[in-house]
Coordinates of C-alpha atoms and ligand atoms in Angstrom, one line a residue:
X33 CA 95.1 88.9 152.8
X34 CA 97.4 91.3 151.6
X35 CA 95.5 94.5 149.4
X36 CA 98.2 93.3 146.5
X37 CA 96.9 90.1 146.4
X38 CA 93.1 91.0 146.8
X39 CA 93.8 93.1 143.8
X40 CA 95.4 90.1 142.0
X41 CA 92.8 87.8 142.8
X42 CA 90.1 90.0 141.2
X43 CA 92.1 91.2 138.6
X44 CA 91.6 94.8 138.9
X45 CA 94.8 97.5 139.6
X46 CA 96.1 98.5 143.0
X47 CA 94.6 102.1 142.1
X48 CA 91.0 100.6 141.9
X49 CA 91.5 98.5 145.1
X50 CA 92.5 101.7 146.8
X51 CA 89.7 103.8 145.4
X52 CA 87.2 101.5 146.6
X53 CA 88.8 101.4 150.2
X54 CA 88.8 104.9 150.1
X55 CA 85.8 105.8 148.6
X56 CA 84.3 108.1 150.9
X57 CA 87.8 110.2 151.0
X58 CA 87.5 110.0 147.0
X59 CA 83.8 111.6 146.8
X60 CA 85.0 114.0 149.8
X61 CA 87.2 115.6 147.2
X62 CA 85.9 115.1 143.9
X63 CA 82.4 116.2 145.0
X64 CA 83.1 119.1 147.5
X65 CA 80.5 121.8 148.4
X66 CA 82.5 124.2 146.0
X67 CA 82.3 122.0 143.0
X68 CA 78.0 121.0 144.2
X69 CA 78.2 125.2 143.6
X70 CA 79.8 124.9 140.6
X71 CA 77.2 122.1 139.1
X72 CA 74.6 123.7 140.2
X73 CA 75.1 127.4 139.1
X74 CA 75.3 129.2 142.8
X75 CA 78.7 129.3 142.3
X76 CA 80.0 132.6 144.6
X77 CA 82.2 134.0 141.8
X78 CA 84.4 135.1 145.1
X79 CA 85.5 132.2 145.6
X80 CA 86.1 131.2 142.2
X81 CA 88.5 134.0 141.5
X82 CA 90.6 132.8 144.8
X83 CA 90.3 129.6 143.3
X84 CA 91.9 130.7 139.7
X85 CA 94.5 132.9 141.6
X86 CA 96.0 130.3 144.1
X87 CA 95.3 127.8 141.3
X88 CA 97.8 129.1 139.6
X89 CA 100.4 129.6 142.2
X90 CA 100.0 125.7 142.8
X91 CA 100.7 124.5 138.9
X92 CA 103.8 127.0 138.5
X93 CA 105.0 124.5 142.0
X94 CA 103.2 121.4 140.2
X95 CA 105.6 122.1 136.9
X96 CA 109.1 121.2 139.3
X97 CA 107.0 118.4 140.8
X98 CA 106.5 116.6 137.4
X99 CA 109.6 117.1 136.5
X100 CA 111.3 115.1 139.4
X101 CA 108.4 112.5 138.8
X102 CA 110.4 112.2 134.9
X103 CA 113.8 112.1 136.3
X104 CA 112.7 109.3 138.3
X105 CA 111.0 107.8 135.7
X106 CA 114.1 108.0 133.9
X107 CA 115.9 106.1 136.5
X108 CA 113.3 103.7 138.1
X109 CA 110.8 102.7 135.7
X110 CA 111.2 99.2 134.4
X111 CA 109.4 100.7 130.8
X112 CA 110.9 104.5 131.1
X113 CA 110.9 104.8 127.3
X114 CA 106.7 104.4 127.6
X115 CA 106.8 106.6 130.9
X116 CA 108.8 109.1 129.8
X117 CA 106.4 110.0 126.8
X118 CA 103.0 110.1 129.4
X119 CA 104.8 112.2 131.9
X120 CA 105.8 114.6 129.1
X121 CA 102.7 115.1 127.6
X122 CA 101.8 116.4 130.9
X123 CA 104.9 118.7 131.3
X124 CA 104.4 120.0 128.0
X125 CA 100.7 120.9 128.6
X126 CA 101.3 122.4 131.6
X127 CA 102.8 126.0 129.7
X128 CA 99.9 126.2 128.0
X129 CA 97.8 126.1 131.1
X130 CA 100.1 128.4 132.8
X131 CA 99.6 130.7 129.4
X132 CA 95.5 130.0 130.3
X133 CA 95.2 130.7 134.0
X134 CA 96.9 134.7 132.8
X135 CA 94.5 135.3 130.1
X136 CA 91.6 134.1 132.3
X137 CA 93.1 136.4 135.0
X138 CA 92.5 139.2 133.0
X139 CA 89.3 138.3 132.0
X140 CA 88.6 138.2 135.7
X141 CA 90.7 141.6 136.6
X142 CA 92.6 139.5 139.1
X143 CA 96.1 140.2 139.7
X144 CA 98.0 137.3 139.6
X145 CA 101.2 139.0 140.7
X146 CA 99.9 140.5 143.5
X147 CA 98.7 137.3 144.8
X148 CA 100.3 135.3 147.7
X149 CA 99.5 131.9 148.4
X150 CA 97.0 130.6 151.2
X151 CA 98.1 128.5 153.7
X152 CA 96.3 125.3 152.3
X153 CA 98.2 126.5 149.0
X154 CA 101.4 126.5 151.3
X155 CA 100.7 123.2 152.5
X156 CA 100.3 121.6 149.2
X157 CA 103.1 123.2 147.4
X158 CA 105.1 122.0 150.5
X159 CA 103.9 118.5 149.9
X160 CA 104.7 118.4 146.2
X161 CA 108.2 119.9 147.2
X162 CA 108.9 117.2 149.6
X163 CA 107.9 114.3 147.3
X164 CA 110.8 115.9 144.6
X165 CA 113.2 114.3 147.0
X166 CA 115.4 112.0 145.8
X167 CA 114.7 109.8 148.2
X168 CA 111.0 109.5 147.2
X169 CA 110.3 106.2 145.1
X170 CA 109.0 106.3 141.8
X171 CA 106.0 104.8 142.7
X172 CA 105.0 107.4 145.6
X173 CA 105.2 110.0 143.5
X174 CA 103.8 108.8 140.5
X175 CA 100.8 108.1 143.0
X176 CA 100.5 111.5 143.5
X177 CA 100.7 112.9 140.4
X178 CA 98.0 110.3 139.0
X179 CA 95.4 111.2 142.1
X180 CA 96.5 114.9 141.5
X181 CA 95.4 114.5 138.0
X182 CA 92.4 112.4 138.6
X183 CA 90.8 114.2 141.3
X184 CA 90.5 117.3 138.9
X185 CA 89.4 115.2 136.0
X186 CA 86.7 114.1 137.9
X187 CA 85.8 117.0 139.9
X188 CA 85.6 118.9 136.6
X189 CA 83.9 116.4 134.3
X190 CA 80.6 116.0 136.6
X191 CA 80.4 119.7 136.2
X192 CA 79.9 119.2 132.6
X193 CA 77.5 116.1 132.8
X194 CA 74.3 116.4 131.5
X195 CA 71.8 118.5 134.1
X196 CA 74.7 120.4 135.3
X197 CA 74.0 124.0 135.5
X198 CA 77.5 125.4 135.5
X199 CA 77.5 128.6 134.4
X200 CA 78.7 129.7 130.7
X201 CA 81.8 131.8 132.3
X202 CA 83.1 128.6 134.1
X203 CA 82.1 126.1 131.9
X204 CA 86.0 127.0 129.9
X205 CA 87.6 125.9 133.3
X206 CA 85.9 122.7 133.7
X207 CA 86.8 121.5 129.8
X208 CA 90.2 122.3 130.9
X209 CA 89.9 119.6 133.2
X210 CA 86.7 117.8 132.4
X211 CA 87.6 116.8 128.8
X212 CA 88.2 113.2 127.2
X213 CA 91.5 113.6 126.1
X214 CA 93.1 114.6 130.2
X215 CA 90.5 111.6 131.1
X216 CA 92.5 109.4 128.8
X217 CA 95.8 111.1 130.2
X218 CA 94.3 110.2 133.5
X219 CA 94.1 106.8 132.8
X220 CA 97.8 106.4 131.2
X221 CA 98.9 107.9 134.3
X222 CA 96.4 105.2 136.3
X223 CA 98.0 102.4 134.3
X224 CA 101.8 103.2 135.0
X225 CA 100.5 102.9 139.2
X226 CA 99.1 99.8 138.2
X227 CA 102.4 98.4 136.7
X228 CA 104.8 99.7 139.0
X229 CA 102.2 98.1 142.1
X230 CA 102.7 94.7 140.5
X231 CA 106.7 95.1 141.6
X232 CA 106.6 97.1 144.8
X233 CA 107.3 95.9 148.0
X234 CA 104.6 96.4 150.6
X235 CA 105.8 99.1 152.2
X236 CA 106.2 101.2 149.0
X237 CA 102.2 100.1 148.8
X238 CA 102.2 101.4 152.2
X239 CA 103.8 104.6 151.7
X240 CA 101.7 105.6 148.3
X241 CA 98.4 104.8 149.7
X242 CA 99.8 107.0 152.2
X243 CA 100.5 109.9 149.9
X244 CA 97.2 109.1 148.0
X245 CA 95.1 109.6 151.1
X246 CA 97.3 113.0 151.6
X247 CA 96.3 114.5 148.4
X248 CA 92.5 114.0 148.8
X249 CA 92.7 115.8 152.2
X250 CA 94.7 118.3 150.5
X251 CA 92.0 118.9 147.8
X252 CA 89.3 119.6 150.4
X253 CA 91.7 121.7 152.5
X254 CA 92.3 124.0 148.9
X255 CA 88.4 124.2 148.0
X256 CA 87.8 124.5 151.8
X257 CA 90.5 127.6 151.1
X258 CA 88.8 128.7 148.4
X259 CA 84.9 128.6 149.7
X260 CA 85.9 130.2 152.9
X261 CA 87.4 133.5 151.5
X262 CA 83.7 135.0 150.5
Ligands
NFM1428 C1 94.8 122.0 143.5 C2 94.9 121.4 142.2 N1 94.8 120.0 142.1 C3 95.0 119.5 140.9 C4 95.2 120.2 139.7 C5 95.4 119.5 138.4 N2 96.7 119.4 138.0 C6 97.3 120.4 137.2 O1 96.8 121.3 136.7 C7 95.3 121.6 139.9 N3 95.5 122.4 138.9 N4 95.1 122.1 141.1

């Protein structure tokens, strides 16, 4: 049987069918040895500050990405009016975050000019610019701008669960992420993959699993990046 129909048949989204399949890939990402750290209060603060610094060389190059996932909206989506005002949202929030990851910087004394990007960094903002072409079906990349989303909302809320020892100076970062409000941004995101599945043709399927299964390796590869550099 087809994964479509399996995901018919139970009457659960595409997303969740994939997130099942791909559970261990999922958990790889969301609960890496950097984010245990994190939860647990061992954090090396190191590797928190590369963290922040590439962090923020990746969402200036997530900014373009999101806006090419709007223009397609724009021209593929079969309920762009709806569409259009999630991906927005996201656009918008994303100066303010930029505006964030500065003042944090200077909390941390980190130069954020002076910083170049790490070659996981490179690979990822590579990734993201390849997915802006044209050529690139809605679908694909609104996959991977909900798994991009997702995987931080998760990583960061379990930081914040109850028994989490994250430490007061990082706890900021992980409501940035962690919160109920991008969890419920999350999940509008979830739902446009979900609608759009319903009218692709396998090989779209195909080819955003695909890109789904990219970005968790990506993720690991960045906190990999990031836990490395002690
Ligand atoms: C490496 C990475 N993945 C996901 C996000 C979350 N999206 C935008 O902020 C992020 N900031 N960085």
């Amino acid at each position: 049987m087809q994964e479509k129909e399996v995901a018919e048949e139970k009457k659960i989204g595409m997303t969740e069918t994939w997130l099942r399949k791909h559970r261990l890939q999922f958990i790889g990402a969301t609960r890496h040895p950097m984010l245990k750290s994190i939860r647990d209060g061992t954090i090396n603060l190191a590797s928190f500050k590369t963290w922040l610094a590439q962090d923020y060389l990746f969402v200036r190059a997530f900014g373009p990405f999101v806006a090419s996932v709007l223009t397609k909206a724009r021209k593929e989506s079969d309920d762009s009016a709806h569409d259009i005002e999630v991906i927005s949202r996201g656009m918008a929030s994303l100066e303010d975050e930029i505006l964030w990851f500065k003042k944090e910087a200077d909390k941390w004394g980190i130069s954020l000019s002076n910083t170049v990007p790490q070659q996981a960094n490179t690979n990822y903002i590579g990734f993201l610019e390849n997915l802006r072409n044209e050529n690139v079906e809605y679908i694909v990349a609104m996959t991977a701008f909900w798994a991009i989303e997702t995987v931080y909302h998760e990583s960061f809320s379990h930081c914040l669960e109850e028994g989490s020892k994250t430490p007061e100076e990082v706890k900021e970062t992980c409501a940035r992420w962690g919160n109920e409000g991008f969890g419920q941004y999350c999940q509008s995101l979830q739902n446009i993959v979900n609608r759009c599945s319903q009218k692709a043709s396998d090989d779209e399927l195909k080819q955003a699993e695909l890109v789904l299964l990219r970005v968790l390796e990506l993720e690991v590869e960045f906190w990999n990046m990031c836990y490395a550099s002690v």
